[in-house]
CSV table of C-alpha atoms in Angstrom, one decimal:
chain,number,residue,atom,x,y,z
A,4,UNK,CA,38.3,17.5,-85.8
A,5,UNK,CA,38.0,21.2,-86.5
A,6,UNK,CA,41.7,21.9,-85.5
A,7,UNK,CA,42.8,19.0,-87.8
A,8,UNK,CA,40.7,20.4,-90.7
A,9,UNK,CA,42.1,23.9,-90.2
A,10,UNK,CA,45.6,22.5,-90.0
A,11,UNK,CA,45.1,20.5,-93.2
A,12,UNK,CA,43.8,23.5,-95.0
A,13,UNK,CA,46.8,25.5,-93.8
A,14,UNK,CA,49.2,22.8,-95.0
A,15,UNK,CA,47.4,22.7,-98.4
A,16,UNK,CA,47.6,26.5,-98.6
A,17,UNK,CA,51.3,26.5,-97.8
A,18,UNK,CA,52.0,23.8,-100.4
A,19,UNK,CA,50.0,25.3,-103.2
A,20,UNK,CA,50.3,28.9,-102.5
A,21,UNK,CA,48.0,31.6,-103.7
A,22,UNK,CA,48.6,30.9,-107.4
A,23,UNK,CA,47.8,27.2,-106.9
A,24,UNK,CA,44.6,28.0,-105.2
A,25,UNK,CA,43.6,30.3,-108.1
A,26,UNK,CA,44.6,27.6,-110.6
A,27,UNK,CA,42.3,25.1,-108.9
A,28,UNK,CA,39.5,27.6,-108.8
A,29,UNK,CA,39.9,28.4,-112.5
A,30,UNK,CA,39.9,24.7,-113.4
A,31,UNK,CA,36.8,24.1,-111.4
A,32,UNK,CA,35.2,27.1,-113.0
A,33,UNK,CA,36.2,26.0,-116.5
A,34,UNK,CA,34.9,22.5,-115.9
A,35,UNK,CA,31.6,23.9,-114.6
A,36,UNK,CA,31.2,26.2,-117.5
A,37,UNK,CA,32.0,23.4,-120.0
A,38,UNK,CA,29.5,21.1,-118.3
A,39,UNK,CA,26.9,23.9,-118.4
A,40,UNK,CA,27.6,24.6,-122.1
A,41,UNK,CA,27.2,20.9,-122.9
A,42,UNK,CA,23.9,20.7,-121.0
A,43,UNK,CA,22.7,23.8,-122.8
A,44,UNK,CA,23.7,22.3,-126.2
A,45,UNK,CA,21.9,19.0,-125.4
A,46,UNK,CA,18.9,20.9,-124.3
A,47,UNK,CA,18.8,23.1,-127.3
A,48,UNK,CA,19.3,20.1,-129.7
A,49,UNK,CA,16.5,18.1,-127.9
A,50,UNK,CA,14.1,21.1,-128.1
A,51,UNK,CA,15.1,21.6,-131.7
A,52,UNK,CA,14.0,18.0,-132.5
A,53,UNK,CA,10.7,18.5,-130.7
A,54,UNK,CA,9.3,20.7,-133.5
A,55,UNK,CA,8.9,19.8,-137.1
A,56,UNK,CA,10.6,23.0,-138.2
A,57,UNK,CA,13.6,22.4,-136.0
A,58,UNK,CA,14.0,18.8,-137.0
A,59,UNK,CA,13.8,19.9,-140.7
A,60,UNK,CA,16.6,22.4,-140.0
A,61,UNK,CA,18.8,19.8,-138.4
A,62,UNK,CA,18.2,17.4,-141.4
A,63,UNK,CA,19.2,20.2,-143.8
A,64,UNK,CA,22.2,21.1,-141.7
A,65,UNK,CA,23.7,17.6,-141.5
A,66,UNK,CA,22.3,16.0,-144.7
A,67,UNK,CA,22.8,18.4,-147.6
A,68,UNK,CA,22.5,17.3,-151.2
A,69,UNK,CA,26.1,16.0,-151.4
A,70,UNK,CA,25.9,14.0,-148.1
A,71,UNK,CA,22.4,12.6,-148.8
A,72,UNK,CA,23.2,11.5,-152.4
A,73,UNK,CA,26.5,10.0,-151.4
A,74,UNK,CA,24.8,8.0,-148.6
A,75,UNK,CA,22.2,6.7,-151.0
A,76,UNK,CA,24.9,5.8,-153.6
A,77,UNK,CA,27.0,3.7,-151.2
A,78,UNK,CA,24.0,1.9,-149.7
A,79,UNK,CA,22.5,1.1,-153.2
A,80,UNK,CA,25.6,-0.5,-154.6
A,81,UNK,CA,26.2,-2.9,-151.6
A,82,UNK,CA,24.3,-5.7,-153.3
A,83,UNK,CA,21.0,-7.6,-153.3
A,84,UNK,CA,19.8,-11.0,-152.1
A,85,UNK,CA,18.3,-13.6,-154.4
A,86,UNK,CA,14.6,-14.4,-153.4
A,87,UNK,CA,11.8,-15.6,-155.6
A,88,UNK,CA,9.0,-13.8,-153.7
A,89,UNK,CA,9.6,-10.1,-154.5
A,90,UNK,CA,6.4,-8.7,-152.9
A,91,UNK,CA,7.0,-10.7,-149.7
A,92,UNK,CA,10.6,-9.6,-149.7
A,93,UNK,CA,9.5,-5.9,-150.0
A,94,UNK,CA,7.0,-6.5,-147.2
A,95,UNK,CA,9.7,-7.8,-144.9
A,96,UNK,CA,11.9,-4.7,-145.8
A,97,UNK,CA,9.1,-2.3,-144.8
A,98,UNK,CA,8.2,-4.4,-141.7
A,99,UNK,CA,11.8,-4.2,-140.4
A,100,UNK,CA,11.8,-0.5,-141.3
A,101,UNK,CA,8.7,0.1,-139.2
A,102,UNK,CA,10.2,-1.9,-136.3
A,103,UNK,CA,13.3,0.2,-136.4
A,104,UNK,CA,11.3,3.4,-136.5
A,105,UNK,CA,9.2,2.2,-133.6
A,106,UNK,CA,12.5,1.7,-131.6
A,107,UNK,CA,13.6,5.3,-132.6
A,108,UNK,CA,10.2,6.6,-131.5
A,109,UNK,CA,10.5,4.8,-128.1
A,110,UNK,CA,14.0,6.3,-127.6
A,111,UNK,CA,12.7,9.8,-128.6
A,112,UNK,CA,15.0,9.7,-131.7
A,113,UNK,CA,12.2,10.1,-134.1
A,114,UNK,CA,11.7,13.7,-135.3
A,115,UNK,CA,8.3,15.3,-134.7
A,116,UNK,CA,5.8,15.4,-137.6
A,117,UNK,CA,4.4,18.7,-138.8
A,118,UNK,CA,0.9,19.6,-137.5
A,119,UNK,CA,-1.9,17.6,-139.1
A,120,UNK,CA,-3.6,20.7,-140.5
A,121,UNK,CA,-0.5,21.5,-142.7
A,122,UNK,CA,-0.6,18.2,-144.6
A,123,UNK,CA,-3.8,16.6,-145.8
A,124,UNK,CA,-4.2,13.0,-144.6
A,125,UNK,CA,-5.0,12.1,-148.2
A,126,UNK,CA,-1.4,13.1,-149.3
A,127,UNK,CA,0.1,10.7,-146.6
A,128,UNK,CA,-2.3,7.9,-147.6
A,129,UNK,CA,-1.5,8.5,-151.3
A,130,UNK,CA,2.2,8.4,-150.7
A,131,UNK,CA,2.0,5.2,-148.7
A,132,UNK,CA,-0.1,3.5,-151.4
A,133,UNK,CA,2.1,4.7,-154.2
A,134,UNK,CA,5.2,3.5,-152.3
A,135,UNK,CA,3.8,-0.1,-152.2
A,136,UNK,CA,3.3,-0.1,-156.0
A,137,UNK,CA,6.6,1.6,-156.8
A,138,UNK,CA,8.8,-0.7,-154.6
A,139,UNK,CA,6.8,-3.9,-155.1
A,140,UNK,CA,6.6,-3.6,-158.9
A,141,UNK,CA,10.3,-2.7,-159.1
A,142,UNK,CA,11.3,-5.9,-157.3
A,143,UNK,CA,8.8,-7.9,-159.4
A,144,UNK,CA,10.2,-6.4,-162.6
A,145,UNK,CA,13.8,-7.4,-161.5
A,146,UNK,CA,12.5,-11.0,-161.1
A,147,UNK,CA,11.0,-11.4,-164.6
A,148,UNK,CA,13.3,-9.0,-166.5
A,149,UNK,CA,17.0,-8.5,-166.8
A,150,UNK,CA,18.8,-5.6,-165.0
A,151,UNK,CA,19.3,-4.0,-168.4
A,152,UNK,CA,15.6,-4.0,-169.3
A,153,UNK,CA,14.9,-2.6,-165.8
A,154,UNK,CA,17.3,0.2,-166.5
A,155,UNK,CA,15.6,0.9,-169.8
A,156,UNK,CA,12.3,1.2,-168.0
A,157,UNK,CA,13.9,3.5,-165.4
A,158,UNK,CA,15.0,5.9,-168.3
A,159,UNK,CA,11.3,6.4,-169.0
A,160,UNK,CA,10.8,7.7,-165.4
A,161,UNK,CA,12.7,10.9,-166.2
A,162,UNK,CA,10.3,12.3,-168.9
A,163,UNK,CA,7.3,11.1,-166.8
A,164,UNK,CA,8.6,13.2,-163.8
A,165,UNK,CA,9.1,16.2,-166.0
A,166,UNK,CA,5.6,15.9,-167.4
A,167,UNK,CA,3.9,15.2,-164.0
A,168,UNK,CA,5.6,18.1,-162.3
A,169,UNK,CA,4.4,20.4,-165.1
A,170,UNK,CA,0.8,19.1,-164.8
A,171,UNK,CA,0.7,19.2,-161.0
A,172,UNK,CA,2.9,22.2,-160.2
A,173,UNK,CA,3.4,24.0,-163.5
A,174,UNK,CA,7.1,23.4,-163.0
A,175,UNK,CA,9.4,23.7,-166.0
A,176,UNK,CA,13.1,23.1,-166.7
A,177,UNK,CA,15.5,24.9,-169.0
A,178,UNK,CA,16.2,23.7,-172.5
A,179,UNK,CA,19.9,23.1,-171.5
A,180,UNK,CA,18.8,20.7,-168.8
A,181,UNK,CA,16.5,18.9,-171.2
A,182,UNK,CA,19.5,18.3,-173.5
A,183,UNK,CA,21.6,17.1,-170.6
A,184,UNK,CA,18.9,14.7,-169.4
A,185,UNK,CA,18.5,13.4,-172.9
A,186,UNK,CA,22.2,12.8,-173.2
A,187,UNK,CA,22.3,11.0,-169.9
A,188,UNK,CA,19.3,8.7,-170.9
A,189,UNK,CA,20.8,8.0,-174.3
A,190,UNK,CA,24.2,7.1,-172.8
A,191,UNK,CA,22.7,4.7,-170.2
A,192,UNK,CA,20.4,3.2,-172.8
A,193,UNK,CA,23.2,2.3,-175.2
A,194,UNK,CA,25.4,1.1,-172.3
A,195,UNK,CA,22.7,-1.4,-171.3
A,196,UNK,CA,21.3,-2.3,-174.7
A,197,UNK,CA,23.3,-5.6,-174.7
A,198,UNK,CA,21.4,-6.9,-171.6
A,199,UNK,CA,17.7,-6.9,-172.7
A,200,UNK,CA,15.9,-10.0,-171.5
A,201,UNK,CA,12.2,-9.9,-170.7
A,202,UNK,CA,8.9,-11.7,-171.2
A,203,UNK,CA,5.4,-10.3,-171.8
A,204,UNK,CA,4.4,-10.4,-168.2
A,205,UNK,CA,7.7,-8.8,-167.1
A,206,UNK,CA,7.3,-6.1,-169.7
A,207,UNK,CA,3.8,-5.3,-168.5
A,208,UNK,CA,5.1,-5.1,-164.9
A,209,UNK,CA,7.9,-2.7,-165.9
A,210,UNK,CA,5.5,-0.4,-167.8
A,211,UNK,CA,3.1,-0.4,-164.9
A,212,UNK,CA,5.9,0.6,-162.6
A,213,UNK,CA,6.9,3.8,-164.4
A,214,UNK,CA,4.1,6.1,-163.3
A,215,UNK,CA,4.0,5.0,-159.6
A,216,UNK,CA,7.8,5.4,-159.4
A,217,UNK,CA,7.6,9.0,-160.8
A,218,UNK,CA,4.8,10.1,-158.6
A,219,UNK,CA,6.5,8.5,-155.6
A,220,UNK,CA,9.6,10.5,-156.1
A,221,UNK,CA,7.7,13.7,-156.7
A,222,UNK,CA,5.6,13.3,-153.5
A,223,UNK,CA,8.7,12.5,-151.3
A,224,UNK,CA,10.5,15.6,-152.6
A,225,UNK,CA,7.5,18.0,-152.4
A,226,UNK,CA,6.3,17.0,-148.9
A,227,UNK,CA,9.8,17.4,-147.4
A,228,UNK,CA,10.6,20.6,-149.2
A,229,UNK,CA,7.2,22.4,-148.9
A,230,UNK,CA,5.6,20.9,-145.7
A,231,UNK,CA,8.6,20.7,-143.3
A,232,UNK,CA,8.6,16.9,-143.2
A,233,UNK,CA,11.8,15.0,-142.3
A,234,UNK,CA,12.6,11.7,-143.9
A,235,UNK,CA,12.2,9.6,-140.8
A,236,UNK,CA,8.9,11.3,-139.7
A,237,UNK,CA,7.4,10.7,-143.2
A,238,UNK,CA,8.6,7.1,-143.2
A,239,UNK,CA,6.9,6.5,-139.9
A,240,UNK,CA,3.6,7.9,-141.1
A,241,UNK,CA,3.6,6.1,-144.5
A,242,UNK,CA,5.1,2.7,-143.8
A,243,UNK,CA,2.0,1.1,-142.2
A,244,UNK,CA,0.0,2.1,-145.3
A,245,UNK,CA,2.6,0.7,-147.5
A,246,UNK,CA,2.6,-2.6,-145.6
A,247,UNK,CA,-1.2,-2.8,-146.0
A,248,UNK,CA,-1.1,-2.5,-149.8
A,249,UNK,CA,1.8,-4.9,-150.1
A,250,UNK,CA,-0.3,-7.5,-148.2
A,251,UNK,CA,-3.0,-6.9,-150.8
A,252,UNK,CA,-0.5,-7.3,-153.7
A,253,UNK,CA,1.1,-10.5,-152.5
A,254,UNK,CA,-1.6,-13.0,-153.7
A,255,UNK,CA,-1.6,-11.4,-157.1
A,256,UNK,CA,2.1,-11.1,-157.9
A,257,UNK,CA,4.0,-13.5,-155.7
A,258,UNK,CA,4.0,-17.2,-156.5
A,259,UNK,CA,2.7,-19.6,-153.9
A,260,UNK,CA,5.0,-21.5,-151.5
A,261,UNK,CA,6.6,-18.7,-149.5
A,262,UNK,CA,6.2,-20.7,-146.3
A,263,UNK,CA,7.9,-23.7,-148.0
A,264,UNK,CA,11.0,-21.7,-148.6
A,265,UNK,CA,14.1,-23.1,-146.9
A,266,UNK,CA,14.2,-20.8,-143.9
A,267,UNK,CA,17.5,-21.9,-142.5
A,268,UNK,CA,20.0,-19.7,-140.6
A,269,UNK,CA,22.0,-18.6,-143.7
A,270,UNK,CA,18.9,-17.7,-145.8
A,271,UNK,CA,17.2,-16.0,-142.9
A,272,UNK,CA,20.3,-13.9,-142.0
A,273,UNK,CA,20.8,-13.0,-145.7
A,274,UNK,CA,17.1,-11.8,-146.0
A,275,UNK,CA,17.4,-9.9,-142.6
A,276,UNK,CA,20.6,-8.3,-143.8
A,277,UNK,CA,18.9,-7.2,-147.0
A,278,UNK,CA,16.0,-5.8,-145.0
A,279,UNK,CA,18.4,-3.7,-142.9
A,280,UNK,CA,20.1,-2.5,-146.1
A,281,UNK,CA,16.6,-1.8,-147.5
A,282,UNK,CA,15.9,0.5,-144.5
A,283,UNK,CA,19.1,2.3,-145.2
A,284,UNK,CA,18.4,2.6,-148.9
A,285,UNK,CA,14.9,3.9,-148.2
A,286,UNK,CA,16.2,6.4,-145.7
A,287,UNK,CA,19.0,7.6,-147.9
A,288,UNK,CA,16.7,7.9,-150.9
A,289,UNK,CA,14.3,10.0,-148.9
A,290,UNK,CA,17.1,12.2,-147.7
A,291,UNK,CA,18.3,12.7,-151.3
A,292,UNK,CA,14.8,13.5,-152.5
A,293,UNK,CA,14.4,16.0,-149.7
A,294,UNK,CA,17.7,17.7,-150.4
A,295,UNK,CA,17.4,17.8,-154.2
A,296,UNK,CA,14.6,16.9,-156.6
A,297,UNK,CA,12.8,13.9,-158.1
A,298,UNK,CA,14.7,14.4,-161.4
A,299,UNK,CA,18.1,14.6,-159.7
A,300,UNK,CA,17.3,11.4,-157.8
A,301,UNK,CA,16.7,9.5,-161.1
A,302,UNK,CA,20.0,10.9,-162.4
A,303,UNK,CA,21.6,9.6,-159.3
A,304,UNK,CA,20.3,6.1,-160.1
A,305,UNK,CA,21.6,6.3,-163.6
A,306,UNK,CA,25.0,7.5,-162.1
A,307,UNK,CA,25.1,4.3,-160.0
A,308,UNK,CA,24.5,2.2,-163.1
A,309,UNK,CA,27.3,3.9,-165.1
A,310,UNK,CA,29.8,3.8,-162.2
A,311,UNK,CA,29.1,0.1,-161.6
A,312,UNK,CA,29.8,-0.6,-165.4
A,313,UNK,CA,33.0,1.5,-165.5
A,314,UNK,CA,34.1,0.3,-162.1
A,315,UNK,CA,33.7,-3.3,-163.1
A,316,UNK,CA,35.9,-2.7,-166.1
A,317,UNK,CA,38.6,-0.9,-164.1
A,318,UNK,CA,38.6,-3.0,-160.9
A,319,UNK,CA,37.3,-6.4,-161.9
A,320,UNK,CA,38.6,-6.8,-165.4
A,321,UNK,CA,35.1,-7.2,-166.8
A,322,UNK,CA,34.6,-6.5,-170.5
A,323,UNK,CA,31.3,-4.8,-171.3
A,324,UNK,CA,32.4,-3.9,-174.8
A,325,UNK,CA,33.8,-0.7,-176.2
A,326,UNK,CA,30.3,0.7,-177.1
A,327,UNK,CA,28.9,0.1,-173.7
A,328,UNK,CA,31.9,1.4,-171.9
A,329,UNK,CA,32.1,4.6,-174.1
A,330,UNK,CA,28.3,5.1,-173.6
A,331,UNK,CA,28.7,4.9,-169.8
A,332,UNK,CA,31.6,7.4,-169.9
A,333,UNK,CA,29.4,9.7,-172.1
A,334,UNK,CA,26.5,9.3,-169.6
A,335,UNK,CA,28.8,10.3,-166.7
A,336,UNK,CA,30.0,13.4,-168.6
A,337,UNK,CA,26.4,14.4,-169.3
A,338,UNK,CA,25.6,13.9,-165.6
A,339,UNK,CA,28.4,16.3,-164.8
A,340,UNK,CA,26.9,18.9,-167.2
A,341,UNK,CA,23.4,18.4,-165.6
A,342,UNK,CA,24.9,18.8,-162.1
A,343,UNK,CA,26.8,22.0,-163.1
A,344,UNK,CA,23.5,23.4,-164.5
A,345,UNK,CA,21.7,22.6,-161.3
A,346,UNK,CA,24.4,24.3,-159.2
A,347,UNK,CA,24.3,27.4,-161.4
A,348,UNK,CA,20.6,27.7,-161.1
A,349,UNK,CA,20.8,27.2,-157.3
A,350,UNK,CA,23.5,29.9,-157.1
A,351,UNK,CA,21.4,32.3,-159.2
A,352,UNK,CA,18.4,31.6,-157.0
A,353,UNK,CA,20.4,32.3,-153.9
A,354,UNK,CA,21.7,35.5,-155.3
A,355,UNK,CA,18.1,36.7,-155.9
A,356,UNK,CA,17.3,36.3,-152.3
A,357,UNK,CA,20.2,38.4,-151.0
A,358,UNK,CA,19.2,41.9,-150.2
A,359,UNK,CA,20.7,44.3,-152.7
A,360,UNK,CA,21.5,47.9,-151.7
A,361,UNK,CA,20.3,50.3,-154.3
A,362,UNK,CA,20.8,54.1,-154.0
A,363,UNK,CA,17.6,56.0,-153.8
A,364,UNK,CA,17.8,59.7,-154.0
A,365,UNK,CA,16.0,61.5,-151.2
A,366,UNK,CA,16.4,65.2,-150.8
A,367,UNK,CA,16.5,66.9,-147.5
A,368,UNK,CA,17.3,70.5,-146.6
A,369,UNK,CA,20.6,71.1,-144.9
A,370,UNK,CA,21.4,73.8,-142.6
A,371,UNK,CA,22.5,76.1,-145.4
A,372,UNK,CA,19.3,75.5,-147.3
A,373,UNK,CA,20.8,73.2,-150.0
A,374,UNK,CA,18.9,70.1,-151.1
A,375,UNK,CA,21.6,67.4,-151.5
A,376,UNK,CA,21.6,64.0,-149.9
A,377,UNK,CA,21.6,60.4,-150.9
A,378,UNK,CA,20.0,57.7,-148.7
A,379,UNK,CA,20.7,54.0,-149.2
A,380,UNK,CA,17.6,51.9,-149.3
A,381,UNK,CA,17.7,48.1,-148.9
A,382,UNK,CA,15.4,46.1,-151.2
A,383,UNK,CA,15.0,42.4,-152.1
A,384,UNK,CA,15.6,41.5,-155.7
A,385,UNK,CA,12.8,39.0,-156.3
């Protein structure tokens, strides 16, 4: 056997030659290095997701403002399912979301939460409770009011956010952005003024929804941007609290008879599909809030409304009327102005963080006794 092996090796050497042997060795070496690099990449990515800071960096890397807001836009315009039990439907959405998050956690796909000491438990509890009221009252408002009236109530969320951020964080916005936001709101209001149908109870629900909706967006944005929370980790922590409060709201806002509903295959699949879309909508909305701001998220919602109105006229031959169509186009133009102002402020803020080299005169004595030298000192322009 040894002679045969030596003979086989000699035959292989004679067929391949020295260059062939080197080629095989190079290929084996390259394959080994590629495999090692892949394993190192997998290991680094896994370790990155094991810390809240690393998971936050990965979310910011792959889900910037444009990606997050585009994701939210496409999910939001995919449609809704008709169901006369809005709180129960919201409860099903969050229950499915929690189940999916539990699967992610089992598979180690769920990012790690920041240390408990960095975020008070009261903030998590408050966000979970506020989410129940914001989502539940929104769906209840859509049951008793027309979409146009719901959009009119949503316009009031913008000044509520501006006021709340000033009270809570002393955050102010420029006068130009105030004008742009006013123009956006006016355009959307005129575009939807022809579709105002509501009753007294529905109007009360819509008014009660405004403040929770504003606070909900502010908390989602601030916790992600200031406390290193990722969207999925924050959803995992707050969803059980939201489910608890939705269960408490159900007897008060839902009509009786949910168990008597026709739970056939078609209806069940439609509701389950809406729950899956609801998970994607919540996740994309959380990503958008983490990447931008609460006010920008409201503007994104008004952008969806305007695009649907204009898109229906262009693609589906709908006739909203000249006034509504012109107002929607005006709102879209105002949103472009608001976006450009945001980008300009973001660019100016980034420039302030870049180290600027400023010449600072510092004298030193040269060999010939003269005092002449300039030293460059690096400073941060804050």
